[in-house]
């Protein structure tokens, strides 16, 4: 059920990952007070088009125009956790802006997320963002053949929870390859269910690892637009993601632009 990737396929995913990184770099440059989230989304689509790639989010999951997710990026501001939709909303000083981008190049996918800290972000929110980024780094440092994913997830969860942050349960990472969402599910926590469905990390496994932390309660809800996920308590959230291949030596990050 987990489809292993060949070195050639992994190189194709790295090519998609380079386009994803180009989008993130461009959006991070532009993400300043006053710009609207729709302007960021439009620029992302331009970068994807000029790179000869296809966005994976617009009209997801059927890809029939006018159905499903209506934007190129997921842009999730402050209390929005994931799947925020671009709009006329203007970015303000102190916002934390989650940007998620996925593209396909030559039949293979890359998916990565980043949280941009705009100007003067409150210290507690800034630290929560840094902890989320650190959780992703911990995962990358600890992925290697012979381990179970739950061993990695436990380290991420412990890092977050000992600092008082919530680890979102309802949304998790995923296998990725010729489709954006493949088996297995890649949770950022450990439970009886995740242990039952544990993943053997072996060479050729490729995962989108994506910790989502909250400053307060880990409880989330989906807004009436059917997409935007927010924290129930309205406190800030952060999200970082890389597409990562398991190699003989450990993790090979495919979406860092290298
Ligand atoms: Mg993503
Ligand atoms: Mg993903």
Short mmCIF file of C-alpha atoms and ligand atoms in Angstrom, two decimals:
data_model
loop_
_atom_site.label_atom_id
_atom_site.label_comp_id
_atom_site.label_asym_id
_atom_site.label_seq_id
_atom_site.Cartn_x
_atom_site.Cartn_y
_atom_site.Cartn_z
CA UNK A 1 0.00 0.00 0.00
CA UNK A 2 2.93 2.41 0.59
CA UNK A 3 4.41 2.91 -2.88
CA UNK A 4 8.21 3.02 -2.79
CA UNK A 5 9.91 5.46 -5.15
CA UNK A 6 12.97 4.81 -7.28
CA UNK A 7 15.92 7.23 -7.26
CA UNK A 8 14.76 8.50 -10.69
CA UNK A 9 11.27 9.19 -9.39
CA UNK A 10 12.72 10.95 -6.35
CA UNK A 11 14.71 13.24 -8.68
CA UNK A 12 11.48 14.14 -10.49
CA UNK A 13 9.90 14.97 -7.14
CA UNK A 14 12.91 17.16 -6.34
CA UNK A 15 12.24 19.08 -9.58
CA UNK A 16 8.67 19.70 -8.40
CA UNK A 17 10.06 20.63 -4.98
CA UNK A 18 12.27 23.29 -6.58
CA UNK A 19 9.23 24.98 -8.08
CA UNK A 20 7.47 24.83 -4.70
CA UNK A 21 10.50 26.51 -3.10
CA UNK A 22 10.56 29.20 -5.82
CA UNK A 23 6.91 29.98 -4.99
CA UNK A 24 7.67 30.15 -1.25
CA UNK A 25 10.63 32.46 -1.79
CA UNK A 26 8.60 34.81 -3.98
CA UNK A 27 5.61 34.89 -1.63
CA UNK A 28 7.88 35.51 1.39
CA UNK A 29 9.42 38.51 -0.43
CA UNK A 30 5.98 40.02 -1.06
CA UNK A 31 4.29 39.17 2.23
CA UNK A 32 4.37 42.64 3.85
CA UNK A 33 1.67 44.74 5.54
CA UNK A 34 -0.91 45.99 3.02
CA UNK A 35 -0.67 43.21 0.45
CA UNK A 36 -3.80 41.09 0.10
CA UNK A 37 -3.77 37.33 0.30
CA UNK A 38 -5.26 37.25 -3.22
CA UNK A 39 -2.25 39.18 -4.56
CA UNK A 40 0.03 36.57 -2.97
CA UNK A 41 -2.05 33.80 -4.52
CA UNK A 42 -1.99 35.41 -7.98
CA UNK A 43 1.79 35.76 -7.83
CA UNK A 44 2.14 32.11 -6.80
CA UNK A 45 0.09 31.05 -9.83
CA UNK A 46 2.32 33.19 -12.08
CA UNK A 47 5.47 31.51 -10.73
CA UNK A 48 3.91 28.05 -11.18
CA UNK A 49 2.84 28.89 -14.76
CA UNK A 50 6.21 30.33 -15.77
CA UNK A 51 7.89 27.19 -14.35
CA UNK A 52 5.77 24.89 -16.51
CA UNK A 53 4.26 23.27 -13.40
CA UNK A 54 0.66 22.57 -12.39
CA UNK A 55 -0.72 23.64 -9.02
CA UNK A 56 -2.13 20.79 -6.94
CA UNK A 57 -4.55 22.77 -4.80
CA UNK A 58 -6.71 24.71 -7.29
CA UNK A 59 -10.00 22.81 -7.77
CA UNK A 60 -8.77 19.97 -5.52
CA UNK A 61 -9.85 17.17 -5.27
CA UNK A 62 -11.60 16.67 -8.65
CA UNK A 63 -9.64 19.34 -10.60
CA UNK A 64 -12.89 20.26 -12.38
CA UNK A 65 -12.84 24.08 -12.64
CA UNK A 66 -15.38 25.68 -10.33
CA UNK A 67 -15.39 22.78 -7.87
CA UNK A 68 -13.41 22.09 -4.71
CA UNK A 69 -10.65 24.32 -3.35
CA UNK A 70 -10.81 27.71 -5.12
CA UNK A 71 -7.23 29.02 -4.86
CA UNK A 72 -3.61 28.24 -5.78
CA UNK A 73 -2.15 28.39 -2.27
CA UNK A 74 -3.57 27.64 1.12
CA UNK A 75 -3.04 30.91 3.03
CA UNK A 76 -3.86 30.59 6.72
CA UNK A 77 -3.45 33.73 8.86
CA UNK A 78 -3.07 33.76 12.68
CA UNK A 79 -5.82 31.53 14.16
CA UNK A 80 -6.29 29.84 10.79
CA UNK A 81 -4.46 26.51 10.91
CA UNK A 82 -4.63 25.20 7.34
CA UNK A 83 -6.66 25.47 4.11
CA UNK A 84 -7.29 29.23 4.27
CA UNK A 85 -8.57 30.75 1.03
CA UNK A 86 -7.06 33.87 -0.60
CA UNK A 87 -9.29 36.95 -0.43
CA UNK A 88 -9.21 40.76 -0.16
CA UNK A 89 -7.81 40.42 3.37
CA UNK A 90 -4.78 42.64 3.86
CA UNK A 91 -1.76 41.36 5.73
CA UNK A 92 -1.03 43.36 8.89
CA UNK A 93 2.07 43.91 10.99
CA UNK A 94 2.27 41.12 13.59
CA UNK A 95 0.43 38.53 11.48
CA UNK A 96 1.72 34.99 11.10
CA UNK A 97 0.89 33.78 7.61
CA UNK A 98 0.90 30.09 6.80
CA UNK A 99 1.58 29.43 3.13
CA UNK A 100 1.10 25.94 1.73
CA UNK A 101 2.00 25.13 -1.89
CA UNK A 102 1.90 21.93 -3.90
CA UNK A 103 2.79 21.44 -7.58
CA UNK A 104 3.21 18.68 -10.09
CA UNK A 105 6.03 18.62 -12.66
CA UNK A 106 6.30 15.86 -15.26
CA UNK A 107 3.81 13.72 -13.35
CA UNK A 108 5.46 14.00 -9.90
CA UNK A 109 4.49 16.08 -6.88
CA UNK A 110 6.10 18.34 -4.30
CA UNK A 111 4.33 19.85 -1.27
CA UNK A 112 5.70 22.24 1.35
CA UNK A 113 4.43 24.80 3.83
CA UNK A 114 6.01 27.74 5.59
CA UNK A 115 4.81 30.24 8.18
CA UNK A 116 5.85 33.84 7.53
CA UNK A 117 6.24 36.15 10.53
CA UNK A 118 5.27 39.66 9.42
CA UNK A 119 6.97 42.51 11.26
CA UNK A 120 6.55 42.71 15.00
CA UNK A 121 5.04 39.36 16.03
CA UNK A 122 4.19 38.85 19.71
CA UNK A 123 6.86 36.85 21.55
CA UNK A 124 4.61 33.94 22.52
CA UNK A 125 3.39 33.54 18.93
CA UNK A 126 6.93 33.84 17.56
CA UNK A 127 8.16 31.14 19.92
CA UNK A 128 5.28 28.85 18.92
CA UNK A 129 6.20 29.30 15.24
CA UNK A 130 9.85 28.54 16.00
CA UNK A 131 8.80 25.41 17.91
CA UNK A 132 6.73 24.23 14.94
CA UNK A 133 9.69 24.70 12.61
CA UNK A 134 11.88 22.86 15.12
CA UNK A 135 9.41 19.93 15.16
CA UNK A 136 9.86 19.60 11.39
CA UNK A 137 13.65 19.71 11.80
CA UNK A 138 13.47 17.06 14.54
CA UNK A 139 11.53 14.82 12.17
CA UNK A 140 14.05 15.32 9.37
CA UNK A 141 16.97 14.61 11.73
CA UNK A 142 15.36 11.40 12.97
CA UNK A 143 13.96 9.79 9.82
CA UNK A 144 16.03 6.79 8.81
CA UNK A 145 15.55 3.25 7.55
CA UNK A 146 14.75 0.72 10.25
CA UNK A 147 12.78 3.15 12.39
CA UNK A 148 9.04 3.38 12.81
CA UNK A 149 7.33 6.70 12.09
CA UNK A 150 5.85 6.63 15.62
CA UNK A 151 9.38 6.98 17.04
CA UNK A 152 9.77 10.22 15.08
CA UNK A 153 6.25 11.46 15.84
CA UNK A 154 6.80 10.88 19.55
CA UNK A 155 9.87 13.16 19.51
CA UNK A 156 7.93 15.91 17.70
CA UNK A 157 4.96 15.60 20.03
CA UNK A 158 7.16 15.65 23.13
CA UNK A 159 9.02 18.74 21.95
CA UNK A 160 5.74 20.58 21.35
CA UNK A 161 3.77 19.45 24.37
CA UNK A 162 6.54 19.95 26.94
CA UNK A 163 6.54 23.60 25.82
CA UNK A 164 2.78 23.84 26.25
CA UNK A 165 1.76 23.84 22.59
CA UNK A 166 -1.15 21.91 21.11
CA UNK A 167 -0.51 19.29 18.42
CA UNK A 168 -3.37 19.22 15.91
CA UNK A 169 -4.86 15.74 15.49
CA UNK A 170 -7.46 16.22 12.77
CA UNK A 171 -4.97 17.04 10.01
CA UNK A 172 -1.75 15.12 9.37
CA UNK A 173 0.97 14.59 6.79
CA UNK A 174 0.78 12.01 4.03
CA UNK A 175 2.61 9.87 1.55
CA UNK A 176 3.26 11.68 -1.74
CA UNK A 177 4.40 10.66 -5.23
CA UNK A 178 2.55 10.77 -8.54
CA UNK A 179 -0.44 11.92 -6.46
CA UNK A 180 -0.33 14.56 -3.75
CA UNK A 181 -2.05 12.37 -1.18
CA UNK A 182 -0.94 8.76 -1.02
CA UNK A 183 -0.77 6.20 1.76
CA UNK A 184 0.26 6.36 4.56
CA UNK A 185 -1.11 9.00 6.92
CA UNK A 186 1.74 10.77 8.73
CA UNK A 187 0.50 11.97 12.13
CA UNK A 188 2.42 14.40 14.33
CA UNK A 189 1.38 12.56 17.51
CA UNK A 190 1.15 9.02 18.82
CA UNK A 191 -2.04 7.23 19.80
CA UNK A 192 -3.34 3.67 19.91
CA UNK A 193 -4.67 4.14 16.35
CA UNK A 194 -1.46 5.62 14.95
CA UNK A 195 0.56 2.80 16.54
CA UNK A 196 -1.77 0.26 14.94
CA UNK A 197 -1.17 1.90 11.52
CA UNK A 198 2.53 2.59 12.15
CA UNK A 199 4.87 3.12 9.20
CA UNK A 200 8.12 1.26 8.57
CA UNK A 201 10.61 3.84 7.35
CA UNK A 202 12.50 2.23 4.48
CA UNK A 203 14.48 3.46 1.52
CA UNK A 204 12.13 4.82 -1.14
CA UNK A 205 9.37 5.92 1.22
CA UNK A 206 8.48 9.56 0.50
CA UNK A 207 6.44 11.52 3.02
CA UNK A 208 5.02 15.03 3.32
CA UNK A 209 5.82 15.77 6.96
CA UNK A 210 3.80 18.70 8.27
CA UNK A 211 3.59 19.63 11.95
CA UNK A 212 0.74 21.98 12.94
CA UNK A 213 0.98 23.50 16.42
CA UNK A 214 -1.33 25.79 18.35
CA UNK A 215 -0.58 28.36 21.04
CA UNK A 216 -3.60 27.30 23.09
CA UNK A 217 -5.96 24.35 22.83
CA UNK A 218 -5.27 21.84 20.06
CA UNK A 219 -8.99 21.84 19.16
CA UNK A 220 -9.84 23.05 15.66
CA UNK A 221 -13.00 23.58 13.61
CA UNK A 222 -13.79 24.17 9.93
CA UNK A 223 -15.48 27.43 8.90
CA UNK A 224 -18.68 27.60 6.85
CA UNK A 225 -16.61 28.06 3.65
CA UNK A 226 -16.02 24.28 4.09
CA UNK A 227 -12.23 24.70 3.92
CA UNK A 228 -10.67 27.11 6.38
CA UNK A 229 -9.61 25.33 9.56
CA UNK A 230 -9.24 27.58 12.64
CA UNK A 231 -8.39 27.04 16.28
CA UNK A 232 -11.52 26.79 18.42
CA UNK A 233 -10.09 29.23 20.96
CA UNK A 234 -8.98 31.77 18.34
CA UNK A 235 -5.33 31.59 19.38
CA UNK A 236 -2.54 31.47 16.79
CA UNK A 237 -1.32 28.39 14.96
CA UNK A 238 1.69 27.55 12.77
CA UNK A 239 2.38 25.03 10.02
CA UNK A 240 5.62 23.94 8.35
CA UNK A 241 6.02 21.13 5.82
CA UNK A 242 8.62 19.45 3.66
CA UNK A 243 8.43 16.57 1.20
CA UNK A 244 11.07 14.12 2.46
CA UNK A 245 12.47 10.92 0.93
CA UNK A 246 13.87 8.19 3.16
CA UNK A 247 17.34 7.21 1.90
CA UNK A 248 19.97 4.79 3.15
CA UNK A 249 21.60 7.61 5.14
CA UNK A 250 18.48 9.29 6.52
CA UNK A 251 16.22 12.01 5.17
CA UNK A 252 16.57 13.72 1.80
CA UNK A 253 14.52 16.93 1.80
CA UNK A 254 13.05 17.41 -1.69
CA UNK A 255 11.43 20.84 -1.17
CA UNK A 256 14.34 22.90 0.16
CA UNK A 257 15.30 24.09 -3.33
CA UNK A 258 18.62 22.24 -3.34
MG1 LIG B 1 1.08 21.14 1.89
MG1 LIG B 2 0.79 18.14 2.57
#
